[in-house]
């Protein structure tokens, strides 16, 4: 389809605006070849721009007028597996009322592209990026789902697995068949010399079921780089053909109506001898190039970085230095998630306070994805420095958290599973659903009313932080009704080895249906709490994600206190992680809010003239000036 004058003008203006960002990135990535690669990308982008539907071009215009769309307090995220939530992609469209009723405006549908058969790492081993897993539907169903969601003002997010492909992917097949062009898409070595050099500094991601980072392939007659499982072949992003393939692909998927790409395992995409081959500077050039491409062809689309890395490395994914504001629009706040579980286990918030206060600030245009649980395990990303800040040893504290959440620690309320114990480092990551880890499973088994109350209160508290921190809160499917660990996962041979499936349950629609008649059911109480938090959150302008949550030095180690300095008035958030009532000296509040405050979650007014106010066990409180 030829472009009309207006279309040509948009393309030209965007190209003028963003091609310098592409060029700068290509110059770092592919010195000497930047011109050639830029020309290839320009042709791809023009074709994608022409193919974009009028509805999506309208969305592009809308987003250009509202660049902070992801930052609005009304952005409430939800994460689900198509089959486990609703059978298939079309089934999700049928459940859209459930989502809108909950207040959802953003939906991450877990991997749905065609994976390899058999074990496929939950869909993260993609065999064909241009077709849908057959039992979930077709590309037409995807387009239809995106349309229905868009009509309901829900933005669709999908996974973009770019560190690796399934070894059955066409590129890998052709590499095995000896085509040099495709061998260059991967990292293949004839013997162990080079792999052994790399291994000296590479960590292991799945030490249990996929030790080492290279796998011998007989047909390819080579050691192939496989960071994750042996069937996931790492791509060679130092080859510009790989970048061109992915730019073409993401434009094509964007034109189906996808609005956010989750950049899976992005930290691993660039390899360098003598390093961990994570967080290399080129990773940010790659993201910058891809993002600038999308700004030209489909500016409605955003990137979310999945970089589960140390806080000092994380901020680069939202843009630091020359990449400031030019890379991912969003990133998971892994640190916050880990600290929440730490607070709940210890009843103390002092380590969280130190760790969050030490984090560098993010660019105002970038947005956190906040979460309590996701489909992955929890790794105890607690640095020795965070631990030292409160006088404990990092190693011992990480071990304590693993003991606590696997239920081994005496008196622990949690029921979780150890994932990937690594004897070399002492690391033991944890699987388990939010409710089971927060104590609901054990309390229900023991018919322990107080235990049930406490578990519900902990779940509510952690979600309050998730909704109140700023960013897109990602509610993980089933957590809104407190689903417990699903130990049936082990019956499926493709899942049996990977206990992350314990916290990837099927949605319990029977339970959802009966909630209206069961006012005292724990699921109902959890659900009401979460709905209420959402309701308050969307009406609180202070929660716009451009505003940072600053840590306030807390007079009591059991309280985490945050402040958000918004032009419409400061919001002070107080979270009591202990099971005791804490007397808070009013100074913290009066200094910021004056002598009369309103607490938004409980909808109470407070006279702050008395010297203290009481914060109830596990209470979240959001104060503004009255
Ligand atoms: C990401 C996914 C995880 C997967 C890994 C490899 O970390 O979240 O589930 O195992 O990437 O693709
Ligand atoms: C890697 C990924 C992390 C994921 C994990 C899967 O560590 O970086 O995102 O949680 O693999 O277990």
Coordinates of C-alpha atoms and ligand atoms in Angstrom, one line a residue:
X1 CA 0.0 0.0 0.0
X2 CA 1.5 3.3 -1.0
X3 CA 1.8 6.0 1.7
X4 CA -0.3 9.1 1.5
X5 CA 1.3 12.5 2.2
X6 CA 0.4 12.5 5.9
X7 CA 1.8 9.0 6.4
X8 CA 5.0 9.9 4.5
X9 CA 5.4 13.0 6.7
X10 CA 4.9 11.0 10.0
X11 CA 7.5 8.5 8.9
X12 CA 10.0 11.1 7.9
X13 CA 9.6 13.1 11.1
X14 CA 10.0 10.0 13.2
X15 CA 13.0 8.8 11.2
X16 CA 14.6 12.2 11.7
X17 CA 13.8 12.1 15.4
X18 CA 14.9 8.6 16.2
X19 CA 17.5 7.5 13.6
X20 CA 20.3 9.2 15.5
X21 CA 19.6 6.9 18.4
X22 CA 19.7 3.9 16.1
X23 CA 22.9 5.1 14.5
X24 CA 24.6 5.7 17.8
X25 CA 23.8 2.2 19.0
X26 CA 24.8 0.5 15.8
X27 CA 28.2 2.4 15.9
X28 CA 28.9 0.7 19.2
X29 CA 27.6 -2.6 18.3
X30 CA 28.8 -3.2 14.7
X31 CA 31.6 -0.8 14.0
X32 CA 32.2 -0.5 10.3
X33 CA 28.9 -2.0 9.4
X34 CA 26.5 0.7 10.9
X35 CA 25.6 2.2 7.5
X36 CA 24.6 -1.1 6.0
X37 CA 22.6 -2.2 9.0
X38 CA 20.9 1.2 9.3
X39 CA 19.7 0.9 5.7
X40 CA 18.3 -2.5 6.2
X41 CA 16.5 -1.4 9.3
X42 CA 15.0 1.7 7.5
X43 CA 13.6 -0.6 4.8
X44 CA 12.1 -2.9 7.4
X45 CA 10.6 -0.1 9.3
X46 CA 9.0 1.6 6.3
X47 CA 7.4 -1.7 5.4
X48 CA 6.1 -2.2 8.9
X49 CA 4.8 1.3 9.1
X50 CA 2.9 0.9 5.8
X51 CA 1.4 -2.4 7.1
X52 CA 0.1 -0.9 10.4
X53 CA -3.7 -0.8 10.6
X54 CA -5.6 2.5 10.9
X55 CA -6.7 1.5 14.5
X56 CA -3.2 1.0 15.6
X57 CA -2.0 4.2 14.0
X58 CA -4.6 5.9 15.9
X59 CA -3.3 4.3 19.1
X60 CA 0.2 5.6 18.1
X61 CA -1.1 9.1 17.9
X62 CA -2.9 8.8 21.2
X63 CA 0.3 7.6 22.9
X64 CA 2.4 10.3 21.3
X65 CA 0.0 12.7 23.0
X66 CA 0.1 10.8 26.3
X67 CA 3.7 9.6 26.7
X68 CA 3.1 8.8 30.4
X69 CA 0.3 6.3 29.6
X70 CA 2.1 3.5 31.5
X71 CA 2.6 5.8 34.6
X72 CA -1.0 6.6 35.4
X73 CA -2.3 5.3 38.7
X74 CA -5.1 3.6 36.8
X75 CA -2.6 1.2 35.2
X76 CA -3.3 -2.0 37.0
X77 CA -1.6 -5.1 35.6
X78 CA -2.5 -8.7 35.6
X79 CA -0.4 -11.7 34.6
X80 CA -1.9 -15.1 33.4
X81 CA -1.3 -18.2 31.4
X82 CA -3.8 -18.4 28.6
X83 CA -4.6 -22.1 29.2
X84 CA -4.5 -21.9 33.0
X85 CA -6.7 -18.8 33.1
X86 CA -9.2 -19.4 30.3
X87 CA -8.3 -22.4 28.1
X88 CA -6.9 -20.5 25.2
X89 CA -6.5 -17.0 23.7
X90 CA -10.1 -16.8 22.7
X91 CA -11.1 -17.8 26.2
X92 CA -9.3 -14.8 27.6
X93 CA -11.4 -12.5 25.5
X94 CA -14.4 -14.2 27.0
X95 CA -13.2 -13.4 30.4
X96 CA -12.5 -9.8 29.7
X97 CA -15.4 -8.7 32.0
X98 CA -13.7 -10.4 34.9
X99 CA -10.6 -8.4 34.2
X100 CA -12.3 -5.0 33.7
X101 CA -14.4 -5.6 36.9
X102 CA -11.2 -6.1 38.8
X103 CA -9.8 -2.8 37.4
X104 CA -7.2 -4.4 35.1
X105 CA -5.8 -2.1 32.4
X106 CA -2.7 -4.1 31.4
X107 CA -2.5 -7.8 30.7
X108 CA 0.6 -9.9 30.4
X109 CA -0.3 -13.2 28.8
X110 CA 2.5 -15.7 29.5
X111 CA 4.3 -17.3 26.6
X112 CA 1.9 -18.4 23.9
X113 CA 4.1 -18.6 20.8
X114 CA 4.7 -22.1 19.4
X115 CA 7.3 -23.7 21.7
X116 CA 9.2 -26.9 21.1
X117 CA 7.4 -30.1 22.0
X118 CA 8.0 -31.6 25.4
X119 CA 9.9 -29.7 28.0
X120 CA 10.0 -26.0 26.9
X121 CA 10.7 -24.0 30.0
X122 CA 7.2 -22.8 30.3
X123 CA 7.1 -21.6 26.7
X124 CA 10.5 -19.8 26.9
X125 CA 11.9 -22.2 24.3
X126 CA 10.2 -20.9 21.1
X127 CA 10.3 -22.9 18.0
X128 CA 8.3 -20.5 15.8
X129 CA 7.8 -16.8 16.6
X130 CA 5.2 -16.3 13.9
X131 CA 2.7 -18.9 15.1
X132 CA 0.7 -19.5 18.2
X133 CA 0.9 -22.7 20.3
X134 CA -1.7 -24.8 18.5
X135 CA -3.8 -25.6 21.6
X136 CA -4.0 -21.9 22.4
X137 CA -5.2 -20.7 19.0
X138 CA -3.9 -18.9 16.0
X139 CA -2.4 -15.6 15.1
X140 CA -5.8 -14.5 14.1
X141 CA -7.0 -15.3 17.6
X142 CA -4.2 -13.2 19.0
X143 CA -5.2 -10.2 16.8
X144 CA -8.8 -10.7 17.9
X145 CA -7.8 -10.8 21.6
X146 CA -5.7 -7.7 21.2
X147 CA -8.6 -5.9 19.6
X148 CA -11.0 -7.0 22.4
X149 CA -8.6 -5.9 25.1
X150 CA -7.9 -2.6 23.4
X151 CA -11.6 -1.9 23.2
X152 CA -11.7 -2.5 26.9
X153 CA -8.7 -0.2 27.4
X154 CA -6.4 -3.1 28.4
X155 CA -2.9 -3.1 27.0
X156 CA -1.6 -6.5 25.9
X157 CA 1.9 -7.5 26.9
X158 CA 3.7 -10.5 25.5
X159 CA 7.1 -12.2 26.1
X160 CA 9.8 -11.6 23.6
X161 CA 12.4 -14.3 24.2
X162 CA 15.5 -12.9 22.6
X163 CA 18.4 -14.5 24.4
X164 CA 17.7 -17.9 22.9
X165 CA 15.5 -20.0 20.7
X166 CA 14.5 -23.6 20.9
X167 CA 17.0 -25.9 19.3
X168 CA 14.2 -27.0 17.0
X169 CA 13.8 -23.4 15.6
X170 CA 14.4 -23.2 11.9
X171 CA 17.6 -21.2 12.4
X172 CA 19.0 -23.9 14.7
X173 CA 17.9 -26.6 12.3
X174 CA 19.7 -24.9 9.4
X175 CA 22.7 -24.3 11.6
X176 CA 22.8 -28.0 12.3
X177 CA 22.5 -28.7 8.6
X178 CA 25.7 -26.8 8.1
X179 CA 24.5 -23.5 6.6
X180 CA 27.1 -21.0 7.7
X181 CA 24.7 -18.1 7.6
X182 CA 22.7 -19.7 10.4
X183 CA 25.7 -21.1 12.3
X184 CA 26.6 -17.5 12.7
X185 CA 23.3 -16.9 14.5
X186 CA 24.5 -18.9 17.4
X187 CA 27.7 -19.4 19.5
X188 CA 29.2 -22.7 18.4
X189 CA 32.7 -24.0 19.2
X190 CA 34.4 -27.1 17.8
X191 CA 36.0 -28.1 21.1
X192 CA 36.1 -27.1 24.7
X193 CA 38.9 -24.6 24.5
X194 CA 36.8 -21.4 24.2
X195 CA 33.9 -22.7 26.3
X196 CA 36.3 -23.6 29.1
X197 CA 37.7 -20.0 29.0
X198 CA 34.2 -18.6 29.3
X199 CA 33.1 -21.0 32.0
X200 CA 35.8 -19.6 34.3
X201 CA 33.6 -16.6 34.9
X202 CA 30.1 -17.7 34.0
X203 CA 27.5 -18.4 36.7
X204 CA 25.0 -21.3 36.4
X205 CA 21.4 -20.5 36.1
X206 CA 19.9 -24.0 36.4
X207 CA 22.7 -25.9 38.2
X208 CA 20.2 -28.6 39.0
X209 CA 18.8 -29.6 35.7
X210 CA 21.1 -27.9 33.2
X211 CA 24.6 -27.6 34.7
X212 CA 27.2 -25.6 32.7
X213 CA 26.6 -23.1 29.9
X214 CA 27.5 -25.2 26.8
X215 CA 25.9 -28.3 25.3
X216 CA 27.5 -30.7 22.9
X217 CA 25.4 -31.2 19.8
X218 CA 26.3 -34.2 17.7
X219 CA 24.6 -33.1 14.5
X220 CA 26.1 -29.6 14.6
X221 CA 29.4 -31.2 15.8
X222 CA 29.8 -28.3 18.1
X223 CA 29.6 -27.1 21.7
X224 CA 26.6 -24.7 21.6
X225 CA 26.1 -21.9 24.1
X226 CA 23.1 -22.8 26.2
X227 CA 22.8 -20.5 29.2
X228 CA 19.5 -22.0 30.4
X229 CA 18.4 -25.5 29.4
X230 CA 20.3 -27.6 26.8
X231 CA 17.4 -27.2 24.4
X232 CA 17.6 -23.3 24.5
X233 CA 20.3 -22.2 22.1
X234 CA 21.7 -18.7 22.9
X235 CA 21.7 -16.3 20.0
X236 CA 24.7 -14.4 18.8
X237 CA 23.6 -10.8 19.0
X238 CA 27.0 -9.7 17.8
X239 CA 25.7 -10.7 14.4
X240 CA 23.6 -7.8 13.0
X241 CA 21.4 -10.3 11.1
X242 CA 20.0 -11.3 14.5
X243 CA 19.1 -7.7 15.3
X244 CA 17.4 -7.3 11.9
X245 CA 15.4 -10.5 12.3
X246 CA 14.1 -9.4 15.7
X247 CA 13.3 -5.8 14.6
X248 CA 11.3 -7.3 11.7
X249 CA 9.6 -9.7 14.1
X250 CA 8.7 -7.2 16.8
X251 CA 7.2 -4.8 14.2
X252 CA 5.1 -7.7 12.9
X253 CA 3.9 -8.7 16.4
X254 CA 3.2 -5.0 17.2
X255 CA 1.1 -4.8 14.1
X256 CA -1.0 -7.7 15.6
X257 CA -1.8 -5.3 18.5
X258 CA 0.8 -6.2 21.1
X259 CA 1.5 -3.0 23.2
X260 CA 4.3 -4.1 25.5
X261 CA 7.1 -6.5 24.9
X262 CA 8.7 -8.2 27.9
X263 CA 12.3 -8.5 27.1
X264 CA 13.0 -11.9 28.5
X265 CA 16.4 -12.6 30.0
X266 CA 17.7 -9.4 28.3
X267 CA 20.7 -9.2 30.6
X268 CA 22.3 -12.3 29.0
X269 CA 22.2 -11.2 25.3
X270 CA 25.8 -9.9 24.9
X271 CA 28.7 -12.2 25.8
X272 CA 32.2 -11.1 26.7
X273 CA 35.1 -13.3 27.7
X274 CA 36.4 -12.8 31.3
X275 CA 33.0 -11.5 32.5
X276 CA 29.7 -13.1 33.7
X277 CA 28.3 -12.2 30.2
X278 CA 25.5 -10.4 31.9
X279 CA 24.7 -6.7 31.9
X280 CA 27.3 -5.9 29.2
X281 CA 27.1 -2.3 28.0
X282 CA 26.1 -3.5 24.5
X283 CA 22.8 -4.9 25.9
X284 CA 21.7 -1.3 26.3
X285 CA 22.8 -0.4 22.8
X286 CA 20.7 -3.3 21.5
X287 CA 17.7 -2.1 23.5
X288 CA 18.2 1.4 22.4
X289 CA 18.3 0.4 18.7
X290 CA 15.2 -1.7 19.0
X291 CA 13.2 0.8 20.9
X292 CA 14.1 3.6 18.5
X293 CA 12.9 1.4 15.7
X294 CA 9.6 0.9 17.4
X295 CA 9.3 4.6 18.1
X296 CA 9.3 5.0 14.3
X297 CA 7.1 2.1 13.2
X298 CA 4.8 1.6 16.2
X299 CA 5.2 4.3 18.9
X300 CA 2.3 3.0 20.9
X301 CA 4.5 0.1 22.0
X302 CA 6.7 -0.1 25.1
X303 CA 9.4 -2.4 26.4
X304 CA 9.6 -4.0 29.8
X305 CA 13.1 -5.3 30.8
X306 CA 13.2 -8.6 32.6
X307 CA 16.6 -8.1 34.2
X308 CA 16.7 -9.9 37.5
X309 CA 20.0 -8.4 38.4
X310 CA 21.7 -6.6 41.3
X311 CA 20.4 -3.1 42.0
X312 CA 23.6 -1.4 40.8
X313 CA 23.2 -3.1 37.4
X314 CA 19.4 -2.7 37.2
X315 CA 19.1 1.0 36.7
X316 CA 21.0 0.8 33.4
X317 CA 18.0 -1.1 32.0
X318 CA 15.9 2.0 32.6
X319 CA 18.6 4.2 31.1
X320 CA 21.7 5.7 32.6
X321 CA 24.4 7.9 31.1
X322 CA 24.1 8.2 27.3
X323 CA 21.1 5.8 27.3
X324 CA 19.1 7.9 29.8
X325 CA 15.5 7.6 28.8
X326 CA 16.3 5.7 25.6
X327 CA 16.0 2.0 26.6
X328 CA 13.3 0.1 28.4
X329 CA 10.2 2.0 29.5
X330 CA 9.7 -0.4 32.4
X331 CA 11.7 -2.9 34.5
X332 CA 10.8 -5.4 37.2
X333 CA 11.5 -4.2 40.7
X334 CA 13.0 -7.4 41.9
X335 CA 14.7 -5.7 44.8
X336 CA 11.3 -4.5 46.2
X337 CA 9.8 -8.0 45.8
X338 CA 12.6 -9.7 47.6
X339 CA 12.6 -7.2 50.4
X340 CA 8.8 -7.6 50.9
X341 CA 9.3 -11.3 51.5
X342 CA 12.2 -10.5 53.8
X343 CA 10.1 -8.0 55.8
X344 CA 7.3 -10.5 56.2
X345 CA 9.6 -13.3 57.4
X346 CA 11.4 -11.2 59.9
X347 CA 8.7 -8.7 60.9
X348 CA 11.3 -6.0 60.5
X349 CA 11.7 -3.4 57.7
X350 CA 15.1 -2.1 58.5
X351 CA 17.0 -4.0 55.8
X352 CA 14.4 -3.0 53.2
X353 CA 14.8 0.6 54.3
X354 CA 18.5 0.4 53.8
X355 CA 18.4 -1.4 50.5
X356 CA 15.7 0.8 48.9
X357 CA 17.4 3.9 50.1
X358 CA 20.6 2.8 48.6
X359 CA 19.1 2.4 45.1
X360 CA 20.0 5.0 42.5
X361 CA 17.1 7.0 41.3
X362 CA 15.3 6.1 38.1
X363 CA 14.7 8.5 35.1
X364 CA 11.2 10.1 35.7
X365 CA 10.0 8.8 32.4
X366 CA 10.7 5.2 33.3
X367 CA 8.3 3.0 35.3
X368 CA 8.7 0.1 37.7
X369 CA 6.8 -3.1 37.3
X370 CA 6.0 -3.9 41.0
X371 CA 5.0 -7.4 42.0
X372 CA 4.7 -9.7 44.9
X373 CA 4.9 -13.0 43.0
X374 CA 5.4 -14.0 39.4
X375 CA 5.8 -17.3 37.5
X376 CA 9.5 -17.6 38.5
X377 CA 11.2 -18.6 41.7
X378 CA 12.4 -16.0 44.3
X379 CA 16.2 -15.7 44.4
X380 CA 17.4 -14.0 47.6
X381 CA 19.0 -11.0 46.0
X382 CA 20.1 -9.6 49.3
X383 CA 23.6 -8.2 49.1
X384 CA 26.2 -8.5 51.8
X385 CA 26.0 -4.7 52.1
X386 CA 22.2 -4.7 52.6
X387 CA 22.7 -7.3 55.3
X388 CA 25.6 -5.5 56.9
X389 CA 23.6 -2.3 57.1
X390 CA 21.6 -4.0 59.9
X391 CA 24.5 -6.0 61.3
X392 CA 23.9 -9.5 59.9
X393 CA 25.8 -11.6 57.5
X394 CA 24.5 -11.8 54.0
X395 CA 25.3 -15.4 53.6
X396 CA 23.5 -16.4 56.8
X397 CA 20.5 -14.2 56.1
X398 CA 20.0 -15.7 52.6
X399 CA 20.3 -19.1 54.2
X400 CA 17.7 -18.1 56.8
X401 CA 15.3 -16.9 54.1
X402 CA 15.6 -20.2 52.2
X403 CA 15.0 -22.1 55.4
X404 CA 12.1 -19.9 56.4
X405 CA 10.3 -20.2 53.0
X406 CA 10.9 -23.9 52.5
X407 CA 9.3 -24.3 55.9
X408 CA 12.4 -25.8 57.5
X409 CA 12.9 -22.9 60.0
X410 CA 11.2 -23.7 63.3
X411 CA 8.0 -21.8 63.6
X412 CA 7.9 -20.7 60.0
X413 CA 4.4 -20.0 58.6
X414 CA 5.5 -20.6 55.0
X415 CA 5.1 -23.5 52.7
X416 CA 7.5 -23.3 49.8
X417 CA 9.9 -25.5 47.8
X418 CA 13.6 -25.2 47.2
X419 CA 14.4 -24.5 43.6
X420 CA 17.9 -25.0 42.2
X421 CA 20.0 -25.6 45.3
X422 CA 23.5 -24.8 44.4
X423 CA 26.0 -26.4 46.7
X424 CA 28.9 -24.3 45.3
X425 CA 27.3 -21.0 46.2
X426 CA 24.9 -22.1 49.0
X427 CA 22.0 -20.5 47.0
X428 CA 18.6 -22.0 47.4
X429 CA 15.9 -20.2 45.5
X430 CA 12.2 -20.6 46.5
X431 CA 9.1 -21.6 44.6
X432 CA 5.6 -21.3 46.0
X433 CA 2.4 -19.3 45.6
X434 CA 1.8 -16.0 47.4
X435 CA -0.8 -17.4 49.7
X436 CA 1.2 -20.5 50.6
X437 CA 4.4 -18.5 51.3
X438 CA 2.4 -16.0 53.3
X439 CA 1.1 -18.7 55.6
X440 CA -2.4 -19.4 54.4
X441 CA -1.8 -23.0 53.5
X442 CA -0.4 -24.1 56.8
X443 CA -3.0 -22.1 58.8
X444 CA -5.9 -23.7 56.8
X445 CA -4.5 -27.1 57.4
X446 CA -4.4 -26.5 61.1
X447 CA -7.7 -24.8 61.1
X448 CA -5.9 -21.9 62.9
X449 CA -8.2 -18.9 62.8
X450 CA -5.5 -16.5 64.0
X451 CA -3.0 -17.9 61.5
X452 CA -5.5 -17.4 58.7
X453 CA -6.1 -13.8 59.7
X454 CA -2.4 -13.1 59.9
X455 CA -1.8 -14.7 56.4
X456 CA -4.6 -12.6 54.9
X457 CA -3.2 -9.5 56.5
X458 CA 0.3 -10.2 55.2
X459 CA -1.0 -10.8 51.7
X460 CA -2.9 -7.5 51.9
X461 CA 0.1 -5.7 53.2
X462 CA 2.4 -6.8 50.5
X463 CA -0.1 -6.0 47.8
X464 CA -0.5 -2.5 49.4
X465 CA 3.2 -1.9 48.9
X466 CA 2.9 -3.2 45.3
X467 CA 0.1 -0.8 44.5
X468 CA 1.6 2.0 46.5
X469 CA 5.2 2.0 45.4
X470 CA 4.6 3.6 42.0
X471 CA 4.7 1.9 38.7
X472 CA 2.6 -0.8 37.0
X473 CA 1.5 -3.3 39.7
X474 CA 1.4 -6.8 38.3
X475 CA -1.2 -8.9 40.0
X476 CA -0.3 -12.5 39.5
X477 CA -3.2 -14.8 38.4
X478 CA -4.8 -16.5 41.3
X479 CA -3.2 -14.3 44.0
X480 CA -6.4 -12.2 44.0
X481 CA -8.2 -15.3 45.4
X482 CA -5.3 -16.7 47.4
X483 CA -4.6 -19.8 45.4
X484 CA -2.3 -22.3 47.2
X485 CA 0.6 -24.3 45.8
X486 CA -0.5 -26.8 43.1
X487 CA 1.4 -29.9 44.0
X488 CA -0.2 -31.8 41.1
X489 CA 2.4 -30.1 38.8
X490 CA 4.6 -33.1 39.4
X491 CA 2.2 -35.5 37.5
X492 CA 3.0 -33.8 34.2
X493 CA 6.3 -35.3 33.1
X494 CA 7.2 -32.1 31.2
X495 CA 6.9 -30.2 34.5
X496 CA 7.9 -32.7 37.1
X497 CA 11.5 -31.5 37.4
X498 CA 10.7 -27.9 37.6
X499 CA 8.8 -27.0 40.8
X500 CA 8.1 -23.4 39.6
X501 CA 4.9 -25.1 38.3
X502 CA 3.7 -25.3 41.9
X503 CA 2.9 -21.6 41.7
X504 CA 1.5 -21.7 38.2
X505 CA -2.0 -23.1 39.1
X506 CA -5.2 -23.3 37.1
X507 CA -7.6 -20.5 37.8
X508 CA -10.3 -21.7 40.2
X509 CA -13.4 -20.3 38.6
X510 CA -15.7 -22.3 40.9
X511 CA -14.2 -20.5 43.8
X512 CA -14.6 -17.1 42.0
X513 CA -18.2 -17.9 41.3
X514 CA -19.0 -18.7 44.9
X515 CA -17.3 -15.8 46.5
X516 CA -20.4 -13.5 46.5
X517 CA -22.1 -16.0 48.9
X518 CA -19.1 -16.6 51.2
X519 CA -18.3 -13.4 53.0
X520 CA -15.9 -15.1 55.4
X521 CA -14.1 -17.3 53.0
X522 CA -10.3 -16.4 53.0
X523 CA -10.4 -16.0 49.2
X524 CA -13.2 -13.5 49.5
X525 CA -11.4 -11.5 52.2
X526 CA -8.2 -11.5 50.2
X527 CA -10.1 -10.5 47.1
X528 CA -12.0 -7.7 48.8
X529 CA -8.7 -6.3 50.2
X530 CA -7.1 -6.3 46.8
X531 CA -10.1 -4.7 45.1
X532 CA -10.2 -2.0 47.7
X533 CA -6.5 -1.2 47.3
X534 CA -7.0 -1.0 43.5
X535 CA -10.0 1.3 44.1
X536 CA -8.0 3.6 46.3
X537 CA -4.9 3.5 44.1
X538 CA -6.7 4.7 40.9
X539 CA -8.1 7.7 42.8
X540 CA -4.7 8.7 44.2
X541 CA -2.8 11.0 41.8
X542 CA 0.3 10.9 44.0
X543 CA 0.8 7.4 42.7
X544 CA 1.7 8.6 39.2
X545 CA 4.9 6.6 38.4
X546 CA 7.0 9.6 37.4
X547 CA 7.2 10.5 41.1
X548 CA 9.7 8.4 43.1
X549 CA 8.9 6.7 46.4
X550 CA 11.6 8.0 48.7
X551 CA 12.5 6.1 51.8
X552 CA 11.9 8.0 55.1
X553 CA 14.1 7.1 57.9
X554 CA 11.8 5.1 60.2
X555 CA 11.8 5.7 64.0
X556 CA 10.8 2.0 64.4
X557 CA 12.5 -0.9 62.7
X558 CA 9.2 -2.6 62.1
X559 CA 7.8 0.2 60.0
X560 CA 8.7 0.9 56.3
X561 CA 7.9 4.5 55.6
X562 CA 7.9 6.0 52.1
X563 CA 7.1 9.5 50.9
X564 CA 6.0 10.7 47.4
X565 CA 6.4 14.4 46.9
X566 CA 3.7 15.2 44.4
X567 CA 2.7 18.8 43.4
X568 CA -0.9 18.0 44.6
X569 CA 0.5 17.2 48.1
X570 CA 2.8 14.7 49.7
X571 CA 1.7 11.1 50.3
X572 CA 3.3 9.3 53.2
X573 CA 3.0 5.6 53.2
X574 CA 3.5 3.6 56.4
X575 CA 3.7 -0.2 56.5
X576 CA 3.8 -2.2 59.7
X577 CA 5.4 -5.6 58.9
X578 CA 5.1 -6.9 62.5
X579 CA 2.3 -8.6 64.3
X580 CA 2.4 -5.9 67.0
X581 CA 0.7 -2.5 67.2
X582 CA 3.4 0.1 66.7
X583 CA 3.2 3.5 68.2
X584 CA 4.5 6.0 65.7
X585 CA 5.7 9.4 66.9
X586 CA 3.6 11.9 65.0
X587 CA 6.6 14.0 64.0
X588 CA 7.2 11.9 60.9
X589 CA 3.7 12.8 59.7
X590 CA 3.2 16.3 61.0
X591 CA 6.5 17.4 59.5
X592 CA 5.2 16.4 56.1
X593 CA 1.4 16.8 56.4
X594 CA 0.6 19.3 59.1
X595 CA -1.7 18.5 62.1
X596 CA -4.6 17.0 60.3
X597 CA -4.3 14.0 57.9
X598 CA -6.5 11.6 56.0
X599 CA -5.6 8.0 55.7
X600 CA -6.8 6.7 52.4
X601 CA -7.0 3.0 52.8
X602 CA -9.0 3.0 56.0
X603 CA -10.7 6.2 54.9
X604 CA -10.1 7.8 58.3
X605 CA -9.3 11.3 59.5
X606 CA -6.5 11.7 62.0
X607 CA -5.9 14.5 64.4
X608 CA -2.1 14.5 64.6
X609 CA -1.8 16.8 67.7
X610 CA -1.4 13.9 70.1
X611 CA 2.2 12.7 70.2
X612 CA 1.7 9.3 68.8
X613 CA -0.6 7.3 66.5
X614 CA -1.0 3.6 66.5
X615 CA -0.3 1.5 63.5
X616 CA -2.1 -1.8 63.8
X617 CA -0.3 -5.2 63.1
X618 CA 0.3 -5.6 59.4
X619 CA -1.4 -2.3 58.6
X620 CA -0.7 -0.4 55.4
X621 CA -1.6 3.3 55.7
X622 CA -1.4 6.0 53.1
X623 CA -1.6 9.5 54.6
X624 CA -2.2 12.8 52.9
X625 CA -2.9 16.3 54.2
X626 CA -6.5 16.9 55.0
Ligands
LIG1 C1 13.2 -15.7 32.2 C2 11.8 -16.4 32.5 C3 12.1 -17.7 33.0 C4 12.8 -18.5 32.0 C5 14.1 -17.8 31.6 C6 14.7 -18.4 30.4 O1 13.9 -15.6 33.3 O2 11.1 -15.6 33.4 O3 10.8 -18.4 33.3 O4 13.2 -19.7 32.6 O5 13.9 -16.5 31.3 O6 14.0 -18.1 29.2
LIG2 C1 17.4 -16.3 35.4 C2 16.7 -15.1 35.0 C3 15.6 -14.9 36.0 C4 14.7 -16.0 36.3 C5 15.5 -17.3 36.4 C6 14.6 -18.5 36.2 O1 18.0 -16.1 36.6 O2 17.5 -14.0 34.9 O3 14.8 -13.9 35.5 O4 14.1 -15.8 37.5 O5 16.5 -17.4 35.5 O6 14.6 -19.3 37.3

